[in-house]
Amino acid sequence: MDLLKVLIPLFFLAFSLGEIARIQFPNSVTIGLFDISVVLLSFFILAKTRKNNFILKTPILLFILASIFSLIINVARYEPSQILIGSLYLVRWIAYTGIYFSAASLTDKGISYTLKFMMLSGIFIVLFGYIQLLFYPSLRNLYYLGWDEHMHRMFSTFLDPNFAGVFFVLFFVFLYLFRDKLVSNKILSSLFLLLTLGAVILTYSRGAYLMLLVCALIYSIVNRNWKIITGTILLFIAIFLVLSPGFYIENTNLLRMASTTQRLESSKQALAIFKKNPLGVGFNTFRYAREKYGFKDLSLYGPSHAGAGVDNSLILILTTTGILGFLIYLYLLYKMFRIGFLNFRKNKMGTVLIVSLGGLLVNSLFINSLLYSFAMAWIFLIAGLTENT
């Protein structure tokens, strides 16, 4: 436990720093402090555990095999460097599954320690978001690095309001259900909840709004408490009315169509590529497959951060790993939901998993949040903790 007292805080410190603590290499390859902390923590815990009956073990291994297969059958289509870069995405995905295996293997003390740092890292990211919005309301000066400008929107350490909104919703669900256990002062816990909800609103991310609405609906169904979803709907009506005077600004216009059109176009391109490659183009060589079919990255300053993916996680998985990989991934999602439903009556973490995964799945139809490093890490962490408890 002594080394864990160092590795767990390091893990959540790196998580809190988000996209800030990373280095970008040529060809859009990046490595961050969080990637390193994931490997260190997972290696340390899994080297000591004797557990082998993990619920997600089979679907994870099957998806890895399907992804490798998709790369092998396409090896002749790409340059060796492109295959290598595509393989690195798979290596990162494999490393992040280690979070699930590690969380499912923690002792009771390790779980308690982890929950505290989940709360602390979430609060830090939320508070940093307010500081960012006040003193650094635009990413225009980083446009040359592939980031969108995102003016007048909260993006915190993730440098993207849509992905920041995803995390804020995930953290809100966790905090709502564990606030009494982790924060003894009710006034303080209520303040954290309000600040997190405010952070969701200030991202101006419609995907995050929908995700929160879906989470509220799922929670209401699971607990048979319709006051939650009714209150959430009324809240969003009020939010729409309050924010409507600012709709003349494109970035804060909730009725904006430019981004919606781009997302639909990216999905159409991916499906067109899939029709010609039902076994997949390789996980994740989508950037290069897209270029081969004439769908160029139109970013003015080199490859954009969205160039390697699709604004729909399920379509990206279908296009890159083919029908086989897609079906296996659906099986993985089913098993994750099953962990939640097997445990939600025993402990609150099961409810957190069901609600969070349901909301994230809907959100992933509009942005690539299922495969976003920090969202993926949080979900794998919750799945492991739920199985453990």
mmCIF file of C-alpha atoms in Angstrom:
data_model
loop_
_atom_site.group_PDB
_atom_site.id
_atom_site.type_symbol
_atom_site.label_atom_id
_atom_site.label_comp_id
_atom_site.label_asym_id
_atom_site.label_seq_id
_atom_site.Cartn_x
_atom_site.Cartn_y
_atom_site.Cartn_z
ATOM 1 C CA MET A 1 0.000 0.000 0.000
ATOM 2 C CA ASP A 2 2.983 2.322 0.571
ATOM 3 C CA LEU A 3 3.851 2.649 -3.121
ATOM 4 C CA LEU A 4 0.159 2.908 -3.961
ATOM 5 C CA LYS A 5 0.063 6.036 -1.817
ATOM 6 C CA VAL A 6 2.380 7.540 -4.398
ATOM 7 C CA LEU A 7 1.049 5.964 -7.600
ATOM 8 C CA ILE A 8 -2.647 6.700 -7.004
ATOM 9 C CA PRO A 9 -2.082 10.438 -6.336
ATOM 10 C CA LEU A 10 0.243 10.536 -9.389
ATOM 11 C CA PHE A 11 -2.464 8.885 -11.487
ATOM 12 C CA PHE A 12 -5.099 11.434 -10.483
ATOM 13 C CA LEU A 13 -2.693 14.372 -10.675
ATOM 14 C CA ALA A 14 -1.945 13.399 -14.275
ATOM 15 C CA PHE A 15 -5.669 12.911 -14.899
ATOM 16 C CA SER A 16 -6.382 16.400 -13.537
ATOM 17 C CA LEU A 17 -3.810 18.001 -15.834
ATOM 18 C CA GLY A 18 -5.585 16.494 -18.837
ATOM 19 C CA GLU A 19 -4.259 17.520 -22.248
ATOM 20 C CA ILE A 20 -1.894 20.093 -20.760
ATOM 21 C CA ALA A 21 0.645 17.524 -19.555
ATOM 22 C CA ARG A 22 1.420 15.873 -22.863
ATOM 23 C CA ILE A 23 3.935 16.049 -25.689
ATOM 24 C CA GLN A 24 2.932 15.903 -29.346
ATOM 25 C CA PHE A 25 5.329 14.276 -31.778
ATOM 26 C CA PRO A 26 5.244 14.369 -35.591
ATOM 27 C CA ASN A 27 2.434 12.450 -37.332
ATOM 28 C CA SER A 28 0.023 13.431 -34.507
ATOM 29 C CA VAL A 29 1.494 10.887 -32.077
ATOM 30 C CA THR A 30 1.174 12.106 -28.486
ATOM 31 C CA ILE A 31 2.222 10.825 -25.106
ATOM 32 C CA GLY A 32 1.157 12.348 -21.837
ATOM 33 C CA LEU A 33 1.946 12.128 -18.159
ATOM 34 C CA PHE A 34 -1.383 10.354 -17.756
ATOM 35 C CA ASP A 35 -0.359 7.592 -20.185
ATOM 36 C CA ILE A 36 2.787 6.988 -18.135
ATOM 37 C CA SER A 37 0.897 7.003 -14.831
ATOM 38 C CA VAL A 38 -1.631 4.486 -16.198
ATOM 39 C CA VAL A 39 1.131 2.051 -17.125
ATOM 40 C CA LEU A 40 2.945 2.458 -13.795
ATOM 41 C CA LEU A 41 -0.168 2.015 -11.653
ATOM 42 C CA SER A 42 -1.533 -0.924 -13.653
ATOM 43 C CA PHE A 43 1.824 -2.710 -13.752
ATOM 44 C CA PHE A 44 2.318 -2.351 -9.992
ATOM 45 C CA ILE A 45 -1.159 -3.602 -9.015
ATOM 46 C CA LEU A 46 -1.477 -6.389 -11.578
ATOM 47 C CA ALA A 47 2.008 -7.719 -10.766
ATOM 48 C CA LYS A 48 0.788 -8.372 -7.221
ATOM 49 C CA THR A 49 -2.771 -9.588 -7.803
ATOM 50 C CA ARG A 50 -3.724 -13.259 -7.912
ATOM 51 C CA LYS A 51 -7.231 -12.617 -9.199
ATOM 52 C CA ASN A 52 -8.020 -13.940 -12.686
ATOM 53 C CA ASN A 53 -11.815 -14.156 -12.917
ATOM 54 C CA PHE A 54 -12.417 -10.647 -14.257
ATOM 55 C CA ILE A 55 -15.839 -10.217 -15.868
ATOM 56 C CA LEU A 56 -14.535 -8.088 -18.752
ATOM 57 C CA LYS A 57 -11.441 -10.203 -19.414
ATOM 58 C CA THR A 58 -12.926 -12.205 -22.309
ATOM 59 C CA PRO A 59 -14.497 -9.329 -24.302
ATOM 60 C CA ILE A 60 -11.361 -7.215 -23.820
ATOM 61 C CA LEU A 61 -9.099 -9.980 -25.130
ATOM 62 C CA LEU A 62 -11.455 -10.673 -28.027
ATOM 63 C CA PHE A 63 -11.525 -7.001 -29.027
ATOM 64 C CA ILE A 64 -7.727 -6.851 -28.909
ATOM 65 C CA LEU A 65 -7.524 -9.892 -31.204
ATOM 66 C CA ALA A 66 -10.106 -8.393 -33.596
ATOM 67 C CA SER A 67 -8.149 -5.118 -33.695
ATOM 68 C CA ILE A 68 -4.870 -6.935 -34.413
ATOM 69 C CA PHE A 69 -6.608 -8.910 -37.160
ATOM 70 C CA SER A 70 -7.897 -5.689 -38.736
ATOM 71 C CA LEU A 71 -4.334 -4.345 -38.856
ATOM 72 C CA ILE A 72 -2.823 -7.540 -40.242
ATOM 73 C CA ILE A 73 -5.213 -7.841 -43.186
ATOM 74 C CA ASN A 74 -4.524 -4.212 -44.147
ATOM 75 C CA VAL A 75 -0.749 -4.244 -43.667
ATOM 76 C CA ALA A 76 -0.080 -4.037 -47.420
ATOM 77 C CA ARG A 77 -2.232 -0.918 -47.844
ATOM 78 C CA TYR A 78 -0.202 1.413 -45.642
ATOM 79 C CA GLU A 79 3.339 2.533 -45.069
ATOM 80 C CA PRO A 80 5.148 0.782 -42.178
ATOM 81 C CA SER A 81 5.106 4.044 -40.212
ATOM 82 C CA GLN A 82 1.326 4.304 -40.644
ATOM 83 C CA ILE A 83 0.798 0.744 -39.395
ATOM 84 C CA LEU A 84 3.052 1.538 -36.444
ATOM 85 C CA ILE A 85 1.059 4.658 -35.546
ATOM 86 C CA GLY A 86 -2.209 2.747 -35.890
ATOM 87 C CA SER A 87 -0.791 0.064 -33.589
ATOM 88 C CA LEU A 88 0.062 2.698 -30.985
ATOM 89 C CA TYR A 89 -3.646 3.546 -30.663
ATOM 90 C CA LEU A 90 -4.304 -0.107 -29.892
ATOM 91 C CA VAL A 91 -1.420 -0.209 -27.400
ATOM 92 C CA ARG A 92 -2.907 2.807 -25.621
ATOM 93 C CA TRP A 93 -6.358 1.176 -25.540
ATOM 94 C CA ILE A 94 -4.840 -1.994 -24.064
ATOM 95 C CA ALA A 95 -2.970 0.045 -21.445
ATOM 96 C CA TYR A 96 -6.168 1.814 -20.409
ATOM 97 C CA THR A 97 -7.960 -1.483 -19.843
ATOM 98 C CA GLY A 98 -5.357 -2.002 -17.146
ATOM 99 C CA ILE A 99 -7.234 0.633 -15.132
ATOM 100 C CA TYR A 100 -10.237 -1.718 -14.980
ATOM 101 C CA PHE A 101 -8.152 -4.733 -13.958
ATOM 102 C CA SER A 102 -6.317 -2.640 -11.361
ATOM 103 C CA ALA A 103 -9.471 -1.148 -9.837
ATOM 104 C CA ALA A 104 -11.084 -4.589 -9.650
ATOM 105 C CA SER A 105 -8.028 -5.821 -7.703
ATOM 106 C CA LEU A 106 -7.705 -3.036 -5.103
ATOM 107 C CA THR A 107 -7.985 -3.734 -1.391
ATOM 108 C CA ASP A 108 -10.603 -1.940 0.719
ATOM 109 C CA LYS A 109 -7.999 0.662 1.710
ATOM 110 C CA GLY A 110 -7.049 1.121 -1.922
ATOM 111 C CA ILE A 111 -10.691 1.663 -2.882
ATOM 112 C CA SER A 112 -11.199 4.260 -0.149
ATOM 113 C CA TYR A 113 -8.022 6.047 -1.194
ATOM 114 C CA THR A 114 -9.085 5.995 -4.853
ATOM 115 C CA LEU A 115 -12.551 7.429 -4.140
ATOM 116 C CA LYS A 116 -11.054 10.373 -2.282
ATOM 117 C CA PHE A 117 -8.727 11.215 -5.135
ATOM 118 C CA MET A 118 -11.510 10.798 -7.698
ATOM 119 C CA MET A 119 -13.353 13.535 -5.867
ATOM 120 C CA LEU A 120 -10.298 15.767 -5.458
ATOM 121 C CA SER A 121 -9.262 15.500 -9.114
ATOM 122 C CA GLY A 122 -12.806 16.221 -10.271
ATOM 123 C CA ILE A 123 -13.089 19.298 -8.082
ATOM 124 C CA PHE A 124 -9.716 20.541 -9.331
ATOM 125 C CA ILE A 125 -10.769 20.166 -12.989
ATOM 126 C CA VAL A 126 -14.045 21.998 -12.322
ATOM 127 C CA LEU A 127 -12.393 24.879 -10.440
ATOM 128 C CA PHE A 128 -9.648 25.131 -13.051
ATOM 129 C CA GLY A 129 -12.404 25.417 -15.661
ATOM 130 C CA TYR A 130 -13.771 28.552 -14.011
ATOM 131 C CA ILE A 131 -10.268 30.056 -13.827
ATOM 132 C CA GLN A 132 -9.701 29.190 -17.501
ATOM 133 C CA LEU A 133 -12.983 30.776 -18.574
ATOM 134 C CA LEU A 134 -12.108 33.952 -16.689
ATOM 135 C CA PHE A 135 -8.498 34.386 -17.822
ATOM 136 C CA TYR A 136 -8.151 32.233 -20.970
ATOM 137 C CA PRO A 137 -11.527 32.158 -22.758
ATOM 138 C CA SER A 138 -10.202 31.151 -26.198
ATOM 139 C CA LEU A 139 -7.753 28.674 -27.750
ATOM 140 C CA ARG A 140 -7.216 30.814 -30.833
ATOM 141 C CA ASN A 141 -3.477 31.079 -30.163
ATOM 142 C CA LEU A 142 -3.206 27.251 -30.250
ATOM 143 C CA TYR A 143 -5.043 26.863 -33.530
ATOM 144 C CA TYR A 144 -1.758 26.115 -35.290
ATOM 145 C CA LEU A 145 -1.413 22.987 -33.102
ATOM 146 C CA GLY A 146 -4.728 21.592 -34.330
ATOM 147 C CA TRP A 147 -7.021 22.881 -31.572
ATOM 148 C CA ASP A 148 -10.280 24.692 -32.359
ATOM 149 C CA GLU A 149 -10.612 28.191 -30.917
ATOM 150 C CA HIS A 150 -13.680 27.482 -28.665
ATOM 151 C CA MET A 151 -14.247 31.112 -27.730
ATOM 152 C CA HIS A 152 -16.252 31.983 -24.587
ATOM 153 C CA ARG A 153 -16.618 28.319 -23.576
ATOM 154 C CA MET A 154 -15.257 26.326 -20.635
ATOM 155 C CA PHE A 155 -12.766 23.642 -21.674
ATOM 156 C CA SER A 156 -10.619 23.383 -18.511
ATOM 157 C CA THR A 157 -7.540 21.127 -18.796
ATOM 158 C CA PHE A 158 -9.033 19.114 -21.681
ATOM 159 C CA LEU A 159 -8.732 22.021 -24.160
ATOM 160 C CA ASP A 160 -12.070 21.052 -25.708
ATOM 161 C CA PRO A 161 -15.481 22.050 -24.295
ATOM 162 C CA ASN A 162 -17.218 18.967 -25.683
ATOM 163 C CA PHE A 163 -14.892 16.511 -23.950
ATOM 164 C CA ALA A 164 -14.741 18.721 -20.866
ATOM 165 C CA GLY A 165 -18.548 18.573 -20.796
ATOM 166 C CA VAL A 166 -18.401 14.773 -20.935
ATOM 167 C CA PHE A 167 -16.142 14.667 -17.892
ATOM 168 C CA PHE A 168 -18.208 17.228 -15.984
ATOM 169 C CA VAL A 169 -21.310 15.061 -16.443
ATOM 170 C CA LEU A 170 -19.440 11.899 -15.398
ATOM 171 C CA PHE A 171 -18.105 13.669 -12.329
ATOM 172 C CA PHE A 172 -21.524 15.140 -11.502
ATOM 173 C CA VAL A 173 -23.054 11.639 -11.462
ATOM 174 C CA PHE A 174 -20.259 10.330 -9.228
ATOM 175 C CA LEU A 175 -20.398 13.324 -6.885
ATOM 176 C CA TYR A 176 -24.198 13.251 -6.653
ATOM 177 C CA LEU A 177 -24.194 9.654 -5.420
ATOM 178 C CA PHE A 178 -21.055 9.751 -3.252
ATOM 179 C CA ARG A 179 -21.144 13.276 -1.845
ATOM 180 C CA ASP A 180 -22.421 12.174 1.571
ATOM 181 C CA LYS A 181 -19.645 9.605 1.874
ATOM 182 C CA LEU A 182 -16.807 11.823 0.674
ATOM 183 C CA VAL A 183 -17.837 15.309 1.850
ATOM 184 C CA SER A 184 -19.035 15.553 5.445
ATOM 185 C CA ASN A 185 -20.189 19.172 5.137
ATOM 186 C CA LYS A 186 -23.544 19.228 3.313
ATOM 187 C CA ILE A 187 -23.237 22.894 2.354
ATOM 188 C CA LEU A 188 -19.836 22.239 0.794
ATOM 189 C CA SER A 189 -21.062 19.143 -1.071
ATOM 190 C CA SER A 190 -24.035 21.109 -2.435
ATOM 191 C CA LEU A 191 -21.659 23.871 -3.556
ATOM 192 C CA PHE A 192 -19.495 21.352 -5.429
ATOM 193 C CA LEU A 193 -22.576 19.957 -7.146
ATOM 194 C CA LEU A 194 -23.742 23.410 -8.220
ATOM 195 C CA LEU A 195 -20.279 24.333 -9.499
ATOM 196 C CA THR A 196 -20.095 21.103 -11.501
ATOM 197 C CA LEU A 197 -23.548 21.651 -12.963
ATOM 198 C CA GLY A 198 -22.556 25.213 -13.824
ATOM 199 C CA ALA A 199 -19.435 23.872 -15.530
ATOM 200 C CA VAL A 200 -21.583 21.589 -17.713
ATOM 201 C CA ILE A 201 -23.703 24.585 -18.736
ATOM 202 C CA LEU A 202 -20.714 26.827 -19.481
ATOM 203 C CA THR A 203 -19.232 24.367 -21.968
ATOM 204 C CA TYR A 204 -22.169 25.215 -24.267
ATOM 205 C CA SER A 205 -21.859 21.607 -25.424
ATOM 206 C CA ARG A 206 -25.195 20.257 -26.624
ATOM 207 C CA GLY A 207 -23.768 16.742 -26.422
ATOM 208 C CA ALA A 208 -23.009 17.278 -22.726
ATOM 209 C CA TYR A 209 -26.509 18.673 -22.139
ATOM 210 C CA LEU A 210 -28.049 15.625 -23.799
ATOM 211 C CA MET A 211 -25.737 13.329 -21.852
ATOM 212 C CA LEU A 212 -26.833 14.882 -18.555
ATOM 213 C CA LEU A 213 -30.480 14.554 -19.602
ATOM 214 C CA VAL A 214 -29.979 10.864 -20.474
ATOM 215 C CA CYS A 215 -28.168 10.246 -17.179
ATOM 216 C CA ALA A 216 -31.080 11.814 -15.302
ATOM 217 C CA LEU A 217 -33.549 9.650 -17.237
ATOM 218 C CA ILE A 218 -31.608 6.434 -16.543
ATOM 219 C CA TYR A 219 -31.255 7.318 -12.866
ATOM 220 C CA SER A 220 -34.984 8.007 -12.658
ATOM 221 C CA ILE A 221 -35.796 4.642 -14.261
ATOM 222 C CA VAL A 222 -33.363 2.673 -12.085
ATOM 223 C CA ASN A 223 -34.589 4.304 -8.874
ATOM 224 C CA ARG A 224 -38.208 4.812 -10.001
ATOM 225 C CA ASN A 225 -37.949 8.479 -9.067
ATOM 226 C CA TRP A 226 -39.470 10.650 -11.799
ATOM 227 C CA LYS A 227 -38.788 13.880 -9.947
ATOM 228 C CA ILE A 228 -35.173 13.772 -11.154
ATOM 229 C CA ILE A 229 -35.914 13.672 -14.883
ATOM 230 C CA THR A 230 -38.790 16.154 -14.548
ATOM 231 C CA GLY A 231 -36.570 18.617 -12.699
ATOM 232 C CA THR A 232 -33.768 18.161 -15.246
ATOM 233 C CA ILE A 233 -36.094 18.874 -18.191
ATOM 234 C CA LEU A 234 -37.388 22.026 -16.496
ATOM 235 C CA LEU A 235 -33.794 23.040 -15.746
ATOM 236 C CA PHE A 236 -32.774 22.749 -19.390
ATOM 237 C CA ILE A 237 -35.790 24.741 -20.541
ATOM 238 C CA ALA A 238 -34.728 27.486 -18.149
ATOM 239 C CA ILE A 239 -31.112 27.245 -19.341
ATOM 240 C CA PHE A 240 -32.193 27.580 -22.972
ATOM 241 C CA LEU A 241 -34.238 30.686 -22.197
ATOM 242 C CA VAL A 242 -31.461 32.280 -20.124
ATOM 243 C CA LEU A 243 -28.745 31.612 -22.720
ATOM 244 C CA SER A 244 -30.824 32.496 -25.787
ATOM 245 C CA PRO A 245 -29.805 36.213 -25.828
ATOM 246 C CA GLY A 246 -26.231 35.073 -26.527
ATOM 247 C CA PHE A 247 -27.158 32.931 -29.546
ATOM 248 C CA TYR A 248 -25.916 35.628 -31.930
ATOM 249 C CA ILE A 249 -22.369 34.448 -31.034
ATOM 250 C CA GLU A 250 -21.638 31.277 -33.019
ATOM 251 C CA ASN A 251 -19.651 29.518 -30.279
ATOM 252 C CA THR A 252 -22.374 29.966 -27.665
ATOM 253 C CA ASN A 253 -25.329 29.463 -29.996
ATOM 254 C CA LEU A 254 -27.132 26.273 -28.946
ATOM 255 C CA LEU A 255 -28.869 26.249 -32.346
ATOM 256 C CA ARG A 256 -25.634 26.394 -34.355
ATOM 257 C CA MET A 257 -25.622 24.129 -37.412
ATOM 258 C CA ALA A 258 -22.019 24.261 -38.693
ATOM 259 C CA SER A 259 -20.670 21.716 -36.192
ATOM 260 C CA THR A 260 -23.734 19.491 -36.658
ATOM 261 C CA THR A 261 -23.175 19.425 -40.411
ATOM 262 C CA GLN A 262 -19.483 18.562 -39.946
ATOM 263 C CA ARG A 263 -20.312 15.676 -37.622
ATOM 264 C CA LEU A 264 -22.854 14.229 -40.019
ATOM 265 C CA GLU A 265 -20.367 14.531 -42.855
ATOM 266 C CA SER A 266 -17.627 12.711 -40.916
ATOM 267 C CA SER A 267 -20.028 9.839 -40.191
ATOM 268 C CA LYS A 268 -21.082 9.665 -43.855
ATOM 269 C CA GLN A 269 -17.441 9.495 -44.927
ATOM 270 C CA ALA A 270 -16.703 6.704 -42.446
ATOM 271 C CA LEU A 271 -19.735 4.657 -43.508
ATOM 272 C CA ALA A 272 -18.756 5.069 -47.163
ATOM 273 C CA ILE A 273 -15.315 3.669 -46.322
ATOM 274 C CA PHE A 274 -16.839 0.815 -44.301
ATOM 275 C CA LYS A 275 -19.035 -0.283 -47.212
ATOM 276 C CA LYS A 276 -15.861 -0.937 -49.194
ATOM 277 C CA ASN A 277 -14.052 -2.501 -46.209
ATOM 278 C CA PRO A 278 -16.500 -4.635 -44.166
ATOM 279 C CA LEU A 279 -13.586 -6.264 -42.300
ATOM 280 C CA GLY A 280 -12.271 -2.855 -41.276
ATOM 281 C CA VAL A 281 -9.436 -0.589 -42.369
ATOM 282 C CA GLY A 282 -7.367 -1.251 -39.242
ATOM 283 C CA PHE A 283 -7.557 0.030 -35.673
ATOM 284 C CA ASN A 284 -6.773 2.897 -35.798
ATOM 285 C CA THR A 285 -5.560 3.811 -39.277
ATOM 286 C CA PHE A 286 -8.670 5.818 -40.111
ATOM 287 C CA ARG A 287 -6.748 9.025 -40.865
ATOM 288 C CA TYR A 288 -4.799 7.279 -43.626
ATOM 289 C CA ALA A 289 -7.799 5.338 -44.961
ATOM 290 C CA ARG A 290 -9.750 8.577 -45.194
ATOM 291 C CA GLU A 291 -6.977 10.194 -47.206
ATOM 292 C CA LYS A 292 -6.789 7.196 -49.574
ATOM 293 C CA TYR A 293 -10.482 7.648 -50.356
ATOM 294 C CA GLY A 294 -10.072 11.357 -51.024
ATOM 295 C CA PHE A 295 -11.431 12.753 -47.748
ATOM 296 C CA LYS A 296 -8.674 15.201 -46.878
ATOM 297 C CA ASP A 297 -8.019 16.846 -43.527
ATOM 298 C CA LEU A 298 -8.879 20.490 -44.275
ATOM 299 C CA SER A 299 -7.141 21.963 -41.220
ATOM 300 C CA LEU A 300 -5.026 24.956 -42.200
ATOM 301 C CA TYR A 301 -2.181 24.164 -39.833
ATOM 302 C CA GLY A 302 -1.505 20.459 -40.287
ATOM 303 C CA PRO A 303 -3.409 17.438 -38.966
ATOM 304 C CA SER A 304 -6.269 18.344 -36.644
ATOM 305 C CA HIS A 305 -6.953 16.424 -33.447
ATOM 306 C CA ALA A 306 -10.186 15.120 -34.970
ATOM 307 C CA GLY A 307 -8.498 13.821 -38.099
ATOM 308 C CA ALA A 308 -7.805 10.338 -36.741
ATOM 309 C CA GLY A 309 -11.393 9.707 -35.673
ATOM 310 C CA VAL A 310 -15.075 10.047 -36.451
ATOM 311 C CA ASP A 311 -17.631 12.094 -34.540
ATOM 312 C CA ASN A 312 -19.379 8.852 -33.649
ATOM 313 C CA SER A 313 -17.463 6.273 -31.624
ATOM 314 C CA LEU A 314 -19.503 3.270 -32.760
ATOM 315 C CA ILE A 315 -19.093 4.148 -36.444
ATOM 316 C CA LEU A 316 -15.345 4.595 -35.912
ATOM 317 C CA ILE A 317 -15.094 1.150 -34.300
ATOM 318 C CA LEU A 318 -17.191 -0.364 -37.102
ATOM 319 C CA THR A 319 -15.054 1.252 -39.813
ATOM 320 C CA THR A 320 -11.676 0.408 -38.281
ATOM 321 C CA THR A 321 -12.257 -3.077 -36.809
ATOM 322 C CA GLY A 322 -15.023 -4.223 -39.153
ATOM 323 C CA ILE A 323 -18.180 -6.128 -38.337
ATOM 324 C CA LEU A 324 -16.342 -8.606 -36.097
ATOM 325 C CA GLY A 325 -14.696 -5.977 -33.934
ATOM 326 C CA PHE A 326 -17.915 -3.959 -33.756
ATOM 327 C CA LEU A 327 -19.935 -6.923 -32.460
ATOM 328 C CA ILE A 328 -17.261 -7.752 -29.899
ATOM 329 C CA TYR A 329 -17.221 -4.149 -28.703
ATOM 330 C CA LEU A 330 -21.004 -4.248 -28.265
ATOM 331 C CA TYR A 331 -20.472 -7.411 -26.221
ATOM 332 C CA LEU A 332 -17.947 -5.522 -24.073
ATOM 333 C CA LEU A 333 -20.476 -2.748 -23.470
ATOM 334 C CA TYR A 334 -23.127 -5.325 -22.578
ATOM 335 C CA LYS A 335 -20.802 -6.934 -20.017
ATOM 336 C CA MET A 336 -20.045 -3.527 -18.500
ATOM 337 C CA PHE A 337 -23.744 -2.802 -18.112
ATOM 338 C CA ARG A 338 -24.142 -6.271 -16.622
ATOM 339 C CA ILE A 339 -21.545 -5.484 -13.937
ATOM 340 C CA GLY A 340 -23.609 -2.437 -13.015
ATOM 341 C CA PHE A 341 -26.948 -4.248 -12.905
ATOM 342 C CA LEU A 342 -25.489 -7.105 -10.849
ATOM 343 C CA ASN A 343 -24.303 -4.642 -8.212
ATOM 344 C CA PHE A 344 -26.539 -1.562 -8.208
ATOM 345 C CA ARG A 345 -28.741 -2.867 -5.386
ATOM 346 C CA LYS A 346 -25.671 -3.653 -3.267
ATOM 347 C CA ASN A 347 -23.730 -0.426 -3.671
ATOM 348 C CA LYS A 348 -23.973 3.010 -5.248
ATOM 349 C CA MET A 349 -21.048 2.424 -7.593
ATOM 350 C CA GLY A 350 -23.206 0.062 -9.642
ATOM 351 C CA THR A 351 -25.699 2.871 -10.184
ATOM 352 C CA VAL A 352 -22.869 5.254 -11.091
ATOM 353 C CA LEU A 353 -21.686 2.764 -13.730
ATOM 354 C CA ILE A 354 -25.120 2.217 -15.294
ATOM 355 C CA VAL A 355 -25.976 5.917 -15.392
ATOM 356 C CA SER A 356 -22.533 7.065 -16.553
ATOM 357 C CA LEU A 357 -22.105 4.419 -19.254
ATOM 358 C CA GLY A 358 -25.628 5.003 -20.574
ATOM 359 C CA GLY A 359 -25.062 8.747 -20.833
ATOM 360 C CA LEU A 360 -21.614 8.302 -22.363
ATOM 361 C CA LEU A 361 -22.939 5.856 -24.956
ATOM 362 C CA VAL A 362 -25.538 8.371 -26.166
ATOM 363 C CA ASN A 363 -22.970 11.188 -26.135
ATOM 364 C CA SER A 364 -20.592 9.044 -28.228
ATOM 365 C CA LEU A 365 -23.075 9.167 -31.107
ATOM 366 C CA PHE A 366 -22.119 12.828 -31.565
ATOM 367 C CA ILE A 367 -18.446 13.004 -30.512
ATOM 368 C CA ASN A 368 -15.824 10.279 -30.167
ATOM 369 C CA SER A 369 -16.146 10.129 -26.375
ATOM 370 C CA LEU A 370 -16.131 6.328 -25.940
ATOM 371 C CA LEU A 371 -12.526 6.261 -27.150
ATOM 372 C CA TYR A 372 -11.482 9.554 -25.555
ATOM 373 C CA SER A 373 -8.643 8.733 -23.154
ATOM 374 C CA PHE A 374 -9.970 10.429 -20.030
ATOM 375 C CA ALA A 375 -13.597 9.337 -20.449
ATOM 376 C CA MET A 376 -12.444 5.788 -21.200
ATOM 377 C CA ALA A 377 -10.193 5.811 -18.127
ATOM 378 C CA TRP A 378 -13.034 7.027 -15.880
ATOM 379 C CA ILE A 379 -15.472 4.377 -17.140
ATOM 380 C CA PHE A 380 -12.938 1.551 -16.823
ATOM 381 C CA LEU A 381 -12.152 2.793 -13.311
ATOM 382 C CA ILE A 382 -15.824 2.788 -12.297
ATOM 383 C CA ALA A 383 -16.380 -0.649 -13.865
ATOM 384 C CA GLY A 384 -13.452 -2.077 -11.914
ATOM 385 C CA LEU A 385 -14.546 -0.491 -8.627
ATOM 386 C CA THR A 386 -18.107 -1.749 -9.147
ATOM 387 C CA GLU A 387 -16.919 -5.298 -9.768
ATOM 388 C CA ASN A 388 -14.586 -5.079 -6.792
ATOM 389 C CA THR A 389 -17.203 -3.956 -4.296
#
